[in-house]
Amino acid sequence: MSQHASKSISLKNIFAFKPLMFTVLGVLCATVAIKGFMIPNHFFDGGLLGISILIHEFYHIDVWIPLLLLNLPFIIISYKRIDKNFAIHSLLAAILLGVALIILPVPIISKDSFLVAVFGGVFVGLGIGFVIRGGGVIDGLEVLASYTNKKFGLSIAEIIMAINTSIFLIIAVFLGLEKAMYSILTFFTALKVSDYVVDGFEKLISLTVISPNDALIKDIIVNTYNKPISVYKGKRGNLPGSFNVTHDCDIVVTVVTRLEVHKVKQTIAAADPKAFMYVQNIKEVSGGVISRQTGH
């Protein structure tokens, strides 16, 4: 996220059909999770949703009230520091979620603890992921993590994990270890599902290939799979028993989707069984040929 908020508000972007559709769909999924699985069974999640359900459990306040109030400071921070359109998307999602929690009747879907933990997490993850696809968030914890990351140098993952660990410890102390363990299961299920919704099966993978037949590798990737490449000058060798023996080579790097990576690796391995390959997940890409080809 950028360090300074965008200065202009685009109502056309905010109220476009696709973002609104994703936001509404996310709100509906989150409502099913909260009213159909979690609250009736006294189950919890991480983040602001987990805190809101804890407040509801201890003080019997409607869960939409603390959820909206807890999100407001982070929406204000994002409006001032990150992106105004993102903040308005998030405010709209928070208000819609509050309205849905008030007016939508959702029956209790299951009483089985394992099913509640898993499918509650699935619907929470769908809700979070779809709202992110719509341009906002329904849990401002990541806004706090991003902001704190700039201030204190901690990673976003470390900050979120520290806050969620505190939530799960409170659940364990006051409501029992079993509830805490089920809540952790719900949280990680929601985390994985939201990642898939946001990134989709088109999640990008970086594939690096080191081979003595670098011209063949380039030809396969570019001409067979129509993928752009980057080339680094490097050396092969320094092996046990022949440490001082090295060979100049081109290290070939390309970006493929999750669905493509296995097929590309198979083709390279068939053409050059000695090719050394490794893959890395990519959180984000921008610019270049790859973004135009995949739509990212």
PDB file of C-alpha atoms in Angstrom:
ATOM      1  CA  MET A   1       0.000   0.000   0.000  1.00  0.00           C
ATOM      2  CA  SER A   2       1.224   3.485  -0.715  1.00  0.00           C
ATOM      3  CA  GLN A   3       2.433   5.700   2.073  1.00  0.00           C
ATOM      4  CA  HIS A   4       0.157   8.605   1.176  1.00  0.00           C
ATOM      5  CA  ALA A   5      -3.554   8.455   0.544  1.00  0.00           C
ATOM      6  CA  SER A   6      -4.860   9.086  -2.939  1.00  0.00           C
ATOM      7  CA  LYS A   7      -6.354  12.593  -3.094  1.00  0.00           C
ATOM      8  CA  SER A   8      -9.284  11.887  -5.387  1.00  0.00           C
ATOM      9  CA  ILE A   9     -12.438   9.874  -4.774  1.00  0.00           C
ATOM     10  CA  SER A  10     -13.846   7.996  -7.752  1.00  0.00           C
ATOM     11  CA  LEU A  11     -17.572   7.387  -7.221  1.00  0.00           C
ATOM     12  CA  LYS A  12     -17.655   5.629 -10.593  1.00  0.00           C
ATOM     13  CA  ASN A  13     -15.097   3.136  -9.293  1.00  0.00           C
ATOM     14  CA  ILE A  14     -16.759   2.727  -5.909  1.00  0.00           C
ATOM     15  CA  PHE A  15     -20.262   2.110  -7.243  1.00  0.00           C
ATOM     16  CA  ALA A  16     -19.299   0.090 -10.313  1.00  0.00           C
ATOM     17  CA  PHE A  17     -21.237  -3.152 -10.706  1.00  0.00           C
ATOM     18  CA  LYS A  18     -18.355  -5.588 -10.248  1.00  0.00           C
ATOM     19  CA  PRO A  19     -16.944  -4.127  -6.993  1.00  0.00           C
ATOM     20  CA  LEU A  20     -20.460  -3.830  -5.560  1.00  0.00           C
ATOM     21  CA  MET A  21     -21.266  -7.406  -6.560  1.00  0.00           C
ATOM     22  CA  PHE A  22     -18.135  -8.718  -4.830  1.00  0.00           C
ATOM     23  CA  THR A  23     -18.808  -6.612  -1.736  1.00  0.00           C
ATOM     24  CA  VAL A  24     -22.432  -7.760  -1.426  1.00  0.00           C
ATOM     25  CA  LEU A  25     -21.437 -11.385  -1.996  1.00  0.00           C
ATOM     26  CA  GLY A  26     -18.726 -11.081   0.645  1.00  0.00           C
ATOM     27  CA  VAL A  27     -21.135  -9.526   3.135  1.00  0.00           C
ATOM     28  CA  LEU A  28     -23.648 -12.340   2.565  1.00  0.00           C
ATOM     29  CA  CYS A  29     -20.983 -15.023   3.106  1.00  0.00           C
ATOM     30  CA  ALA A  30     -19.737 -13.332   6.272  1.00  0.00           C
ATOM     31  CA  THR A  31     -23.305 -13.048   7.579  1.00  0.00           C
ATOM     32  CA  VAL A  32     -23.894 -16.780   7.028  1.00  0.00           C
ATOM     33  CA  ALA A  33     -20.632 -17.534   8.885  1.00  0.00           C
ATOM     34  CA  ILE A  34     -21.427 -15.298  11.839  1.00  0.00           C
ATOM     35  CA  LYS A  35     -25.140 -16.051  12.301  1.00  0.00           C
ATOM     36  CA  GLY A  36     -25.323 -19.593  10.922  1.00  0.00           C
ATOM     37  CA  PHE A  37     -22.165 -21.088  12.419  1.00  0.00           C
ATOM     38  CA  MET A  38     -20.183 -19.022  14.885  1.00  0.00           C
ATOM     39  CA  ILE A  39     -22.456 -17.086  17.260  1.00  0.00           C
ATOM     40  CA  PRO A  40     -24.998 -19.901  17.900  1.00  0.00           C
ATOM     41  CA  ASN A  41     -22.143 -22.299  18.727  1.00  0.00           C
ATOM     42  CA  HIS A  42     -20.001 -19.762  20.657  1.00  0.00           C
ATOM     43  CA  PHE A  43     -17.149 -20.069  18.159  1.00  0.00           C
ATOM     44  CA  PHE A  44     -14.569 -17.402  17.413  1.00  0.00           C
ATOM     45  CA  ASP A  45     -12.166 -16.185  14.763  1.00  0.00           C
ATOM     46  CA  GLY A  46      -9.088 -13.992  14.716  1.00  0.00           C
ATOM     47  CA  GLY A  47      -8.914 -10.290  13.943  1.00  0.00           C
ATOM     48  CA  LEU A  48     -11.610  -7.731  14.637  1.00  0.00           C
ATOM     49  CA  LEU A  49     -14.323 -10.295  13.994  1.00  0.00           C
ATOM     50  CA  GLY A  50     -12.921 -12.474  16.774  1.00  0.00           C
ATOM     51  CA  ILE A  51     -12.759  -9.499  19.141  1.00  0.00           C
ATOM     52  CA  SER A  52     -16.321  -8.495  18.233  1.00  0.00           C
ATOM     53  CA  ILE A  53     -17.674 -11.988  18.895  1.00  0.00           C
ATOM     54  CA  LEU A  54     -15.758 -12.037  22.210  1.00  0.00           C
ATOM     55  CA  ILE A  55     -17.421  -8.744  23.210  1.00  0.00           C
ATOM     56  CA  HIS A  56     -20.784 -10.188  22.182  1.00  0.00           C
ATOM     57  CA  GLU A  57     -20.080 -13.329  24.237  1.00  0.00           C
ATOM     58  CA  PHE A  58     -19.059 -11.440  27.373  1.00  0.00           C
ATOM     59  CA  TYR A  59     -21.445  -8.458  27.264  1.00  0.00           C
ATOM     60  CA  HIS A  60     -24.291  -9.688  24.977  1.00  0.00           C
ATOM     61  CA  ILE A  61     -23.959  -6.679  22.669  1.00  0.00           C
ATOM     62  CA  ASP A  62     -25.111  -7.260  19.081  1.00  0.00           C
ATOM     63  CA  VAL A  63     -21.969  -8.293  17.230  1.00  0.00           C
ATOM     64  CA  TRP A  64     -22.416  -5.727  14.432  1.00  0.00           C
ATOM     65  CA  ILE A  65     -21.948  -2.849  16.904  1.00  0.00           C
ATOM     66  CA  PRO A  66     -18.378  -3.628  18.068  1.00  0.00           C
ATOM     67  CA  LEU A  67     -17.479  -4.848  14.575  1.00  0.00           C
ATOM     68  CA  LEU A  68     -18.465  -1.513  13.032  1.00  0.00           C
ATOM     69  CA  LEU A  69     -16.972   0.581  15.853  1.00  0.00           C
ATOM     70  CA  LEU A  70     -13.671  -1.329  15.813  1.00  0.00           C
ATOM     71  CA  ASN A  71     -13.375  -0.928  12.048  1.00  0.00           C
ATOM     72  CA  LEU A  72     -14.016   2.828  12.056  1.00  0.00           C
ATOM     73  CA  PRO A  73     -10.570   3.930  13.349  1.00  0.00           C
ATOM     74  CA  PHE A  74      -8.837   1.806  10.717  1.00  0.00           C
ATOM     75  CA  ILE A  75     -11.101   3.126   7.995  1.00  0.00           C
ATOM     76  CA  ILE A  76     -10.147   6.658   9.071  1.00  0.00           C
ATOM     77  CA  ILE A  77      -6.442   5.731   9.036  1.00  0.00           C
ATOM     78  CA  SER A  78      -6.766   4.254   5.554  1.00  0.00           C
ATOM     79  CA  TYR A  79      -8.669   7.363   4.364  1.00  0.00           C
ATOM     80  CA  LYS A  80      -5.892   9.651   5.587  1.00  0.00           C
ATOM     81  CA  ARG A  81      -2.825   7.509   4.975  1.00  0.00           C
ATOM     82  CA  ILE A  82      -3.529   4.809   2.403  1.00  0.00           C
ATOM     83  CA  ASP A  83      -6.290   5.301  -0.169  1.00  0.00           C
ATOM     84  CA  LYS A  84      -9.580   7.207  -0.014  1.00  0.00           C
ATOM     85  CA  ASN A  85     -11.411   4.869  -2.386  1.00  0.00           C
ATOM     86  CA  PHE A  86     -10.236   1.867  -0.394  1.00  0.00           C
ATOM     87  CA  ALA A  87     -11.496   3.518   2.809  1.00  0.00           C
ATOM     88  CA  ILE A  88     -14.928   4.237   1.322  1.00  0.00           C
ATOM     89  CA  HIS A  89     -15.180   0.687  -0.033  1.00  0.00           C
ATOM     90  CA  SER A  90     -14.352  -0.588   3.464  1.00  0.00           C
ATOM     91  CA  LEU A  91     -16.883   1.715   5.138  1.00  0.00           C
ATOM     92  CA  LEU A  92     -19.568   0.598   2.688  1.00  0.00           C
ATOM     93  CA  ALA A  93     -18.736  -3.065   3.369  1.00  0.00           C
ATOM     94  CA  ALA A  94     -18.836  -2.523   7.146  1.00  0.00           C
ATOM     95  CA  ILE A  95     -22.224  -0.776   6.961  1.00  0.00           C
ATOM     96  CA  LEU A  96     -23.678  -3.432   4.649  1.00  0.00           C
ATOM     97  CA  LEU A  97     -22.432  -6.161   6.978  1.00  0.00           C
ATOM     98  CA  GLY A  98     -24.050  -4.434   9.954  1.00  0.00           C
ATOM     99  CA  VAL A  99     -27.358  -4.134   8.093  1.00  0.00           C
ATOM    100  CA  ALA A 100     -27.195  -7.765   6.954  1.00  0.00           C
ATOM    101  CA  LEU A 101     -26.520  -8.977  10.502  1.00  0.00           C
ATOM    102  CA  ILE A 102     -29.587  -7.072  11.693  1.00  0.00           C
ATOM    103  CA  ILE A 103     -32.150  -7.921   9.024  1.00  0.00           C
ATOM    104  CA  LEU A 104     -31.171 -11.236   7.416  1.00  0.00           C
ATOM    105  CA  PRO A 105     -32.594 -14.345   9.103  1.00  0.00           C
ATOM    106  CA  VAL A 106     -29.981 -17.111   9.020  1.00  0.00           C
ATOM    107  CA  PRO A 107     -30.837 -20.493  10.571  1.00  0.00           C
ATOM    108  CA  ILE A 108     -28.359 -22.469  12.649  1.00  0.00           C
ATOM    109  CA  ILE A 109     -26.658 -24.586   9.993  1.00  0.00           C
ATOM    110  CA  SER A 110     -24.771 -27.075  12.187  1.00  0.00           C
ATOM    111  CA  LYS A 111     -24.077 -27.916  15.805  1.00  0.00           C
ATOM    112  CA  ASP A 112     -21.145 -30.212  15.096  1.00  0.00           C
ATOM    113  CA  SER A 113     -18.023 -28.516  16.450  1.00  0.00           C
ATOM    114  CA  PHE A 114     -15.690 -29.647  13.678  1.00  0.00           C
ATOM    115  CA  LEU A 115     -18.118 -28.689  10.909  1.00  0.00           C
ATOM    116  CA  VAL A 116     -18.736 -25.317  12.554  1.00  0.00           C
ATOM    117  CA  ALA A 117     -14.994 -24.614  12.799  1.00  0.00           C
ATOM    118  CA  VAL A 118     -14.265 -25.637   9.202  1.00  0.00           C
ATOM    119  CA  PHE A 119     -17.305 -24.278   7.374  1.00  0.00           C
ATOM    120  CA  GLY A 120     -17.503 -21.210   9.590  1.00  0.00           C
ATOM    121  CA  GLY A 121     -13.922 -20.532   8.485  1.00  0.00           C
ATOM    122  CA  VAL A 122     -14.802 -21.231   4.855  1.00  0.00           C
ATOM    123  CA  PHE A 123     -17.629 -18.683   4.843  1.00  0.00           C
ATOM    124  CA  VAL A 124     -15.574 -16.119   6.766  1.00  0.00           C
ATOM    125  CA  GLY A 125     -12.763 -16.574   4.245  1.00  0.00           C
ATOM    126  CA  LEU A 126     -15.184 -16.209   1.340  1.00  0.00           C
ATOM    127  CA  GLY A 127     -16.583 -13.050   2.920  1.00  0.00           C
ATOM    128  CA  ILE A 128     -13.175 -11.492   3.513  1.00  0.00           C
ATOM    129  CA  GLY A 129     -11.874 -12.519   0.080  1.00  0.00           C
ATOM    130  CA  PHE A 130     -14.863 -11.258  -1.907  1.00  0.00           C
ATOM    131  CA  VAL A 131     -14.850  -7.906  -0.091  1.00  0.00           C
ATOM    132  CA  ILE A 132     -11.138  -7.529  -0.857  1.00  0.00           C
ATOM    133  CA  ARG A 133     -11.913  -8.308  -4.508  1.00  0.00           C
ATOM    134  CA  GLY A 134     -14.497  -5.532  -4.274  1.00  0.00           C
ATOM    135  CA  GLY A 135     -11.846  -3.048  -3.164  1.00  0.00           C
ATOM    136  CA  GLY A 136     -12.233  -2.893   0.632  1.00  0.00           C
ATOM    137  CA  VAL A 137     -11.981  -4.929   3.834  1.00  0.00           C
ATOM    138  CA  ILE A 138     -14.374  -6.043   6.560  1.00  0.00           C
ATOM    139  CA  ASP A 139     -11.558  -6.506   9.053  1.00  0.00           C
ATOM    140  CA  GLY A 140      -9.337  -3.468   9.568  1.00  0.00           C
ATOM    141  CA  LEU A 141      -6.595  -5.467  11.266  1.00  0.00           C
ATOM    142  CA  GLU A 142      -4.496  -5.551   8.090  1.00  0.00           C
ATOM    143  CA  VAL A 143      -4.735  -1.749   7.883  1.00  0.00           C
ATOM    144  CA  LEU A 144      -3.318  -1.548  11.408  1.00  0.00           C
ATOM    145  CA  ALA A 145      -0.624  -4.084  10.533  1.00  0.00           C
ATOM    146  CA  SER A 146       0.396  -2.187   7.405  1.00  0.00           C
ATOM    147  CA  TYR A 147       0.497   1.120   9.284  1.00  0.00           C
ATOM    148  CA  THR A 148       2.437  -0.373  12.240  1.00  0.00           C
ATOM    149  CA  ASN A 149       4.814  -2.078   9.834  1.00  0.00           C
ATOM    150  CA  LYS A 150       5.939   1.340   8.571  1.00  0.00           C
ATOM    151  CA  LYS A 151       6.289   2.716  12.109  1.00  0.00           C
ATOM    152  CA  PHE A 152       8.095  -0.138  13.858  1.00  0.00           C
ATOM    153  CA  GLY A 153       9.628  -2.269  11.116  1.00  0.00           C
ATOM    154  CA  LEU A 154       7.794  -5.464  12.074  1.00  0.00           C
ATOM    155  CA  SER A 155       6.361  -7.538   9.258  1.00  0.00           C
ATOM    156  CA  ILE A 156       2.604  -7.491   8.682  1.00  0.00           C
ATOM    157  CA  ALA A 157       2.465 -11.247   9.327  1.00  0.00           C
ATOM    158  CA  GLU A 158       4.249 -10.817  12.681  1.00  0.00           C
ATOM    159  CA  ILE A 159       1.856  -8.071  13.804  1.00  0.00           C
ATOM    160  CA  ILE A 160      -1.283  -9.984  12.797  1.00  0.00           C
ATOM    161  CA  MET A 161       0.025 -13.164  14.437  1.00  0.00           C
ATOM    162  CA  ALA A 162       0.804 -11.310  17.687  1.00  0.00           C
ATOM    163  CA  ILE A 163      -2.687  -9.802  17.857  1.00  0.00           C
ATOM    164  CA  ASN A 164      -4.419 -13.072  16.987  1.00  0.00           C
ATOM    165  CA  THR A 165      -2.291 -15.001  19.501  1.00  0.00           C
ATOM    166  CA  SER A 166      -3.520 -12.609  22.185  1.00  0.00           C
ATOM    167  CA  ILE A 167      -7.128 -13.218  21.113  1.00  0.00           C
ATOM    168  CA  PHE A 168      -6.708 -17.005  21.219  1.00  0.00           C
ATOM    169  CA  LEU A 169      -5.009 -16.831  24.627  1.00  0.00           C
ATOM    170  CA  ILE A 170      -7.991 -14.872  26.010  1.00  0.00           C
ATOM    171  CA  ILE A 171     -10.352 -17.488  24.564  1.00  0.00           C
ATOM    172  CA  ALA A 172      -8.279 -20.298  26.121  1.00  0.00           C
ATOM    173  CA  VAL A 173      -8.159 -18.668  29.563  1.00  0.00           C
ATOM    174  CA  PHE A 174     -11.802 -17.596  29.826  1.00  0.00           C
ATOM    175  CA  LEU A 175     -13.668 -20.051  27.592  1.00  0.00           C
ATOM    176  CA  GLY A 176     -11.491 -23.144  27.546  1.00  0.00           C
ATOM    177  CA  LEU A 177      -8.625 -24.623  25.562  1.00  0.00           C
ATOM    178  CA  GLU A 178     -10.930 -26.556  23.225  1.00  0.00           C
ATOM    179  CA  LYS A 179     -12.710 -23.369  22.122  1.00  0.00           C
ATOM    180  CA  ALA A 180      -9.323 -21.756  21.492  1.00  0.00           C
ATOM    181  CA  MET A 181      -8.154 -24.692  19.354  1.00  0.00           C
ATOM    182  CA  TYR A 182     -11.355 -24.690  17.296  1.00  0.00           C
ATOM    183  CA  SER A 183     -10.996 -20.927  16.874  1.00  0.00           C
ATOM    184  CA  ILE A 184      -7.460 -21.378  15.535  1.00  0.00           C
ATOM    185  CA  LEU A 185      -8.819 -23.942  13.053  1.00  0.00           C
ATOM    186  CA  THR A 186     -11.518 -21.477  11.985  1.00  0.00           C
ATOM    187  CA  PHE A 187      -8.945 -18.699  11.581  1.00  0.00           C
ATOM    188  CA  PHE A 188      -6.537 -20.700   9.421  1.00  0.00           C
ATOM    189  CA  THR A 189      -9.366 -22.071   7.280  1.00  0.00           C
ATOM    190  CA  ALA A 190     -10.601 -18.521   6.713  1.00  0.00           C
ATOM    191  CA  LEU A 191      -7.050 -17.377   5.923  1.00  0.00           C
ATOM    192  CA  LYS A 192      -6.492 -20.028   3.256  1.00  0.00           C
ATOM    193  CA  VAL A 193      -9.926 -19.602   1.674  1.00  0.00           C
ATOM    194  CA  SER A 194      -9.572 -15.814   1.492  1.00  0.00           C
ATOM    195  CA  ASP A 195      -6.145 -16.239  -0.158  1.00  0.00           C
ATOM    196  CA  TYR A 196      -7.677 -18.455  -2.841  1.00  0.00           C
ATOM    197  CA  VAL A 197     -10.544 -16.029  -3.417  1.00  0.00           C
ATOM    198  CA  VAL A 198      -8.208 -13.043  -3.728  1.00  0.00           C
ATOM    199  CA  ASP A 199      -5.426 -14.729  -5.721  1.00  0.00           C
ATOM    200  CA  GLY A 200      -7.525 -17.410  -7.409  1.00  0.00           C
ATOM    201  CA  PHE A 201      -6.061 -20.365  -9.216  1.00  0.00           C
ATOM    202  CA  GLU A 202      -4.208 -17.787 -11.290  1.00  0.00           C
ATOM    203  CA  LYS A 203      -1.843 -17.065  -8.417  1.00  0.00           C
ATOM    204  CA  LEU A 204       1.570 -16.297  -9.865  1.00  0.00           C
ATOM    205  CA  ILE A 205       4.659 -18.414  -9.320  1.00  0.00           C
ATOM    206  CA  SER A 206       8.275 -17.502 -10.029  1.00  0.00           C
ATOM    207  CA  LEU A 207      10.149 -20.367 -11.723  1.00  0.00           C
ATOM    208  CA  THR A 208      13.956 -20.256 -11.801  1.00  0.00           C
ATOM    209  CA  VAL A 209      15.918 -22.672 -14.010  1.00  0.00           C
ATOM    210  CA  ILE A 210      19.686 -23.285 -13.963  1.00  0.00           C
ATOM    211  CA  SER A 211      20.876 -25.533 -16.772  1.00  0.00           C
ATOM    212  CA  PRO A 212      23.907 -26.063 -19.033  1.00  0.00           C
ATOM    213  CA  ASN A 213      21.413 -25.992 -21.909  1.00  0.00           C
ATOM    214  CA  ASP A 214      20.160 -22.494 -21.169  1.00  0.00           C
ATOM    215  CA  ALA A 215      19.344 -21.757 -24.834  1.00  0.00           C
ATOM    216  CA  LEU A 216      17.007 -24.783 -24.868  1.00  0.00           C
ATOM    217  CA  ILE A 217      15.338 -23.626 -21.630  1.00  0.00           C
ATOM    218  CA  LYS A 218      14.769 -20.150 -23.062  1.00  0.00           C
ATOM    219  CA  ASP A 219      13.276 -21.619 -26.218  1.00  0.00           C
ATOM    220  CA  ILE A 220      10.849 -23.850 -24.287  1.00  0.00           C
ATOM    221  CA  ILE A 221       9.607 -21.078 -22.012  1.00  0.00           C
ATOM    222  CA  VAL A 222       9.339 -18.340 -24.636  1.00  0.00           C
ATOM    223  CA  ASN A 223       8.363 -20.213 -27.789  1.00  0.00           C
ATOM    224  CA  THR A 224       6.489 -23.231 -26.399  1.00  0.00           C
ATOM    225  CA  TYR A 225       4.678 -21.557 -23.511  1.00  0.00           C
ATOM    226  CA  ASN A 226       4.691 -17.950 -24.744  1.00  0.00           C
ATOM    227  CA  LYS A 227       6.103 -16.642 -21.462  1.00  0.00           C
ATOM    228  CA  PRO A 228       8.514 -13.729 -21.060  1.00  0.00           C
ATOM    229  CA  ILE A 229      11.789 -14.398 -19.256  1.00  0.00           C
ATOM    230  CA  SER A 230      14.492 -12.574 -17.349  1.00  0.00           C
ATOM    231  CA  VAL A 231      18.083 -13.779 -17.626  1.00  0.00           C
ATOM    232  CA  TYR A 232      20.813 -13.448 -15.012  1.00  0.00           C
ATOM    233  CA  LYS A 233      24.472 -14.220 -15.594  1.00  0.00           C
ATOM    234  CA  GLY A 234      25.701 -16.848 -13.159  1.00  0.00           C
ATOM    235  CA  LYS A 235      27.926 -19.866 -12.574  1.00  0.00           C
ATOM    236  CA  ARG A 236      27.174 -23.562 -12.195  1.00  0.00           C
ATOM    237  CA  GLY A 237      29.387 -25.920 -10.286  1.00  0.00           C
ATOM    238  CA  ASN A 238      31.122 -25.767  -6.894  1.00  0.00           C
ATOM    239  CA  LEU A 239      29.889 -29.317  -6.282  1.00  0.00           C
ATOM    240  CA  PRO A 240      31.196 -31.691  -3.585  1.00  0.00           C
ATOM    241  CA  GLY A 241      34.297 -33.384  -4.977  1.00  0.00           C
ATOM    242  CA  SER A 242      34.776 -30.740  -7.675  1.00  0.00           C
ATOM    243  CA  PHE A 243      34.413 -27.533  -5.707  1.00  0.00           C
ATOM    244  CA  ASN A 244      36.780 -25.494  -7.888  1.00  0.00           C
ATOM    245  CA  VAL A 245      35.073 -26.462 -11.153  1.00  0.00           C
ATOM    246  CA  THR A 246      32.572 -23.859 -12.367  1.00  0.00           C
ATOM    247  CA  HIS A 247      30.861 -23.043 -15.644  1.00  0.00           C
ATOM    248  CA  ASP A 248      29.333 -19.792 -16.806  1.00  0.00           C
ATOM    249  CA  CYS A 249      25.611 -20.027 -17.509  1.00  0.00           C
ATOM    250  CA  ASP A 250      22.420 -18.023 -17.937  1.00  0.00           C
ATOM    251  CA  ILE A 251      19.963 -18.304 -15.044  1.00  0.00           C
ATOM    252  CA  VAL A 252      16.469 -18.136 -16.528  1.00  0.00           C
ATOM    253  CA  VAL A 253      13.548 -16.750 -14.532  1.00  0.00           C
ATOM    254  CA  THR A 254       9.918 -16.635 -15.619  1.00  0.00           C
ATOM    255  CA  VAL A 255       6.527 -16.051 -14.013  1.00  0.00           C
ATOM    256  CA  VAL A 256       3.733 -18.588 -14.531  1.00  0.00           C
ATOM    257  CA  THR A 257       0.393 -19.334 -12.911  1.00  0.00           C
ATOM    258  CA  ARG A 258      -0.230 -22.008 -10.322  1.00  0.00           C
ATOM    259  CA  LEU A 259      -1.950 -24.133 -12.977  1.00  0.00           C
ATOM    260  CA  GLU A 260       0.879 -23.774 -15.496  1.00  0.00           C
ATOM    261  CA  VAL A 261       3.930 -24.375 -13.329  1.00  0.00           C
ATOM    262  CA  HIS A 262       3.720 -28.191 -13.204  1.00  0.00           C
ATOM    263  CA  LYS A 263       3.379 -28.528 -16.991  1.00  0.00           C
ATOM    264  CA  VAL A 264       6.287 -26.150 -17.652  1.00  0.00           C
ATOM    265  CA  LYS A 265       8.504 -28.028 -15.172  1.00  0.00           C
ATOM    266  CA  GLN A 266       7.602 -31.365 -16.758  1.00  0.00           C
ATOM    267  CA  THR A 267       8.519 -30.125 -20.242  1.00  0.00           C
ATOM    268  CA  ILE A 268      11.843 -28.705 -19.044  1.00  0.00           C
ATOM    269  CA  ALA A 269      12.679 -31.898 -17.100  1.00  0.00           C
ATOM    270  CA  ALA A 270      11.921 -34.042 -20.171  1.00  0.00           C
ATOM    271  CA  ALA A 271      14.144 -31.881 -22.395  1.00  0.00           C
ATOM    272  CA  ASP A 272      16.945 -31.556 -19.824  1.00  0.00           C
ATOM    273  CA  PRO A 273      16.800 -34.049 -16.903  1.00  0.00           C
ATOM    274  CA  LYS A 274      19.764 -32.322 -15.211  1.00  0.00           C
ATOM    275  CA  ALA A 275      18.116 -28.887 -15.130  1.00  0.00           C
ATOM    276  CA  PHE A 276      17.907 -27.451 -11.615  1.00  0.00           C
ATOM    277  CA  MET A 277      14.572 -25.743 -10.934  1.00  0.00           C
ATOM    278  CA  TYR A 278      12.936 -24.075  -7.965  1.00  0.00           C
ATOM    279  CA  VAL A 279       9.692 -22.161  -7.511  1.00  0.00           C
ATOM    280  CA  GLN A 280       8.690 -19.264  -5.285  1.00  0.00           C
ATOM    281  CA  ASN A 281       5.260 -17.845  -4.536  1.00  0.00           C
ATOM    282  CA  ILE A 282       4.777 -14.249  -5.640  1.00  0.00           C
ATOM    283  CA  LYS A 283       2.670 -11.945  -3.490  1.00  0.00           C
ATOM    284  CA  GLU A 284       2.246  -9.231  -6.100  1.00  0.00           C
ATOM    285  CA  VAL A 285       3.449  -8.168  -9.550  1.00  0.00           C
ATOM    286  CA  SER A 286       2.947  -4.973 -11.486  1.00  0.00           C
ATOM    287  CA  GLY A 287       3.979  -3.675 -14.874  1.00  0.00           C
ATOM    288  CA  GLY A 288       5.852  -5.551 -17.551  1.00  0.00           C
ATOM    289  CA  VAL A 289       4.552  -8.108 -20.018  1.00  0.00           C
ATOM    290  CA  ILE A 290       3.301 -10.562 -17.414  1.00  0.00           C
ATOM    291  CA  SER A 291       0.702  -8.173 -15.980  1.00  0.00           C
ATOM    292  CA  ARG A 292      -0.740  -7.491 -19.428  1.00  0.00           C
ATOM    293  CA  GLN A 293      -0.974 -11.179 -20.306  1.00  0.00           C
ATOM    294  CA  THR A 294      -2.578 -12.415 -17.084  1.00  0.00           C
ATOM    295  CA  GLY A 295      -4.673  -9.403 -16.172  1.00  0.00           C
ATOM    296  CA  HIS A 296      -2.906  -8.916 -12.845  1.00  0.00           C
TER     297      HIS A 296
END
